[in-house]
Amino acid sequence: MPTEPGRDIRKVTLTRDGPALIEGPVEIVTDDGRAVRSDRFIVALCLCRRSNDYPFCDTSHRRRRRTE
Ligand code: FES
């Protein structure tokens, strides 16, 4: 896929029940307008909203809910 000069395509990988994995570095703007930056090579963004480190995944999505 052709890109404009100076603009690289970033790969975003969606996982089935977990985070979106995004090639960093990235700046993320949350729904309340807060801007957060990560310089990691791969950034895991929380899609379940259970992370204590939202918008980043802290693996809280792995906890199962009780069915009783
Ligand atoms: S996706 Fe991992 S904590 Fe939400």
mmCIF file of C-alpha atoms and ligand atoms in Angstrom:
data_model
loop_
_atom_site.group_PDB
_atom_site.id
_atom_site.type_symbol
_atom_site.label_atom_id
_atom_site.label_comp_id
_atom_site.label_asym_id
_atom_site.label_seq_id
_atom_site.Cartn_x
_atom_site.Cartn_y
_atom_site.Cartn_z
ATOM 1 C CA MET A 1 0.000 0.000 0.000
ATOM 2 C CA PRO A 2 1.575 3.347 -0.976
ATOM 3 C CA THR A 3 2.064 5.975 1.709
ATOM 4 C CA GLU A 4 2.788 9.666 1.654
ATOM 5 C CA PRO A 5 6.446 10.553 2.153
ATOM 6 C CA GLY A 6 7.275 10.800 5.843
ATOM 7 C CA ARG A 7 4.150 8.885 6.917
ATOM 8 C CA ASP A 8 4.630 5.292 7.916
ATOM 9 C CA ILE A 9 1.822 2.809 8.234
ATOM 10 C CA ARG A 10 1.423 1.535 11.798
ATOM 11 C CA LYS A 11 0.255 -1.980 12.357
ATOM 12 C CA VAL A 12 -2.636 -2.465 14.810
ATOM 13 C CA THR A 13 -3.400 -6.030 15.858
ATOM 14 C CA LEU A 14 -6.735 -6.776 17.508
ATOM 15 C CA THR A 15 -6.779 -9.707 19.884
ATOM 16 C CA ARG A 16 -9.880 -11.809 20.503
ATOM 17 C CA ASP A 17 -10.509 -11.069 24.181
ATOM 18 C CA GLY A 18 -7.681 -8.716 25.073
ATOM 19 C CA PRO A 19 -5.989 -5.520 24.042
ATOM 20 C CA ALA A 20 -5.237 -3.903 20.711
ATOM 21 C CA LEU A 21 -1.500 -4.141 20.023
ATOM 22 C CA ILE A 22 -0.133 -1.026 18.337
ATOM 23 C CA GLU A 23 3.369 -0.365 17.115
ATOM 24 C CA GLY A 24 4.811 2.483 19.175
ATOM 25 C CA PRO A 25 5.690 5.115 19.964
ATOM 26 C CA VAL A 26 2.154 6.486 20.160
ATOM 27 C CA GLU A 27 0.189 9.312 21.712
ATOM 28 C CA ILE A 28 -3.302 8.344 22.796
ATOM 29 C CA VAL A 29 -6.098 10.769 23.532
ATOM 30 C CA THR A 30 -8.703 9.309 25.866
ATOM 31 C CA ASP A 31 -12.413 10.065 25.775
ATOM 32 C CA ASP A 32 -11.960 12.684 28.531
ATOM 33 C CA GLY A 33 -9.337 14.521 26.476
ATOM 34 C CA ARG A 34 -6.296 13.301 28.387
ATOM 35 C CA ALA A 35 -3.233 12.700 26.191
ATOM 36 C CA VAL A 36 -0.856 9.910 27.184
ATOM 37 C CA ARG A 37 2.269 8.812 25.398
ATOM 38 C CA SER A 38 4.084 5.507 25.213
ATOM 39 C CA ASP A 39 7.499 4.986 23.680
ATOM 40 C CA ARG A 40 7.278 1.186 23.818
ATOM 41 C CA PHE A 41 7.927 -0.842 20.700
ATOM 42 C CA ILE A 42 4.515 -2.496 21.069
ATOM 43 C CA VAL A 43 1.769 -0.810 23.063
ATOM 44 C CA ALA A 44 -1.174 -2.811 24.434
ATOM 45 C CA LEU A 45 -4.313 -0.687 24.540
ATOM 46 C CA CYS A 46 -7.121 -1.799 26.793
ATOM 47 C CA LEU A 47 -10.396 -2.468 25.004
ATOM 48 C CA CYS A 48 -12.250 -4.026 27.955
ATOM 49 C CA ARG A 49 -12.088 -0.931 30.214
ATOM 50 C CA ARG A 50 -11.129 -3.035 33.248
ATOM 51 C CA SER A 51 -7.483 -1.919 33.347
ATOM 52 C CA ASN A 52 -6.268 -0.005 36.392
ATOM 53 C CA ASP A 53 -3.791 1.621 34.017
ATOM 54 C CA TYR A 54 -6.332 2.608 31.342
ATOM 55 C CA PRO A 55 -5.868 3.270 28.426
ATOM 56 C CA PHE A 56 -3.079 0.693 28.670
ATOM 57 C CA CYS A 57 -3.781 -2.983 29.250
ATOM 58 C CA ASP A 58 -2.701 -4.354 32.636
ATOM 59 C CA THR A 59 -4.000 -7.896 31.879
ATOM 60 C CA SER A 60 -7.152 -7.367 33.950
ATOM 61 C CA HIS A 61 -9.095 -8.722 30.976
ATOM 62 C CA ARG A 62 -7.827 -12.180 31.963
ATOM 63 C CA ARG A 63 -9.858 -12.201 35.177
ATOM 64 C CA ARG A 64 -13.030 -14.125 34.741
ATOM 65 C CA ARG A 65 -16.354 -13.005 36.063
ATOM 66 C CA ARG A 66 -18.168 -15.269 38.447
ATOM 67 C CA THR A 67 -21.137 -16.905 36.797
ATOM 68 C CA GLU A 68 -23.032 -17.628 40.051
HETATM 69 S S1 FES B 1 -7.752 -5.372 27.475
HETATM 70 FE FE1 FES B 1 -6.347 -5.963 28.962
HETATM 71 S S2 FES B 1 -7.052 -4.999 30.741
HETATM 72 FE FE2 FES B 1 -8.461 -4.410 29.246
#
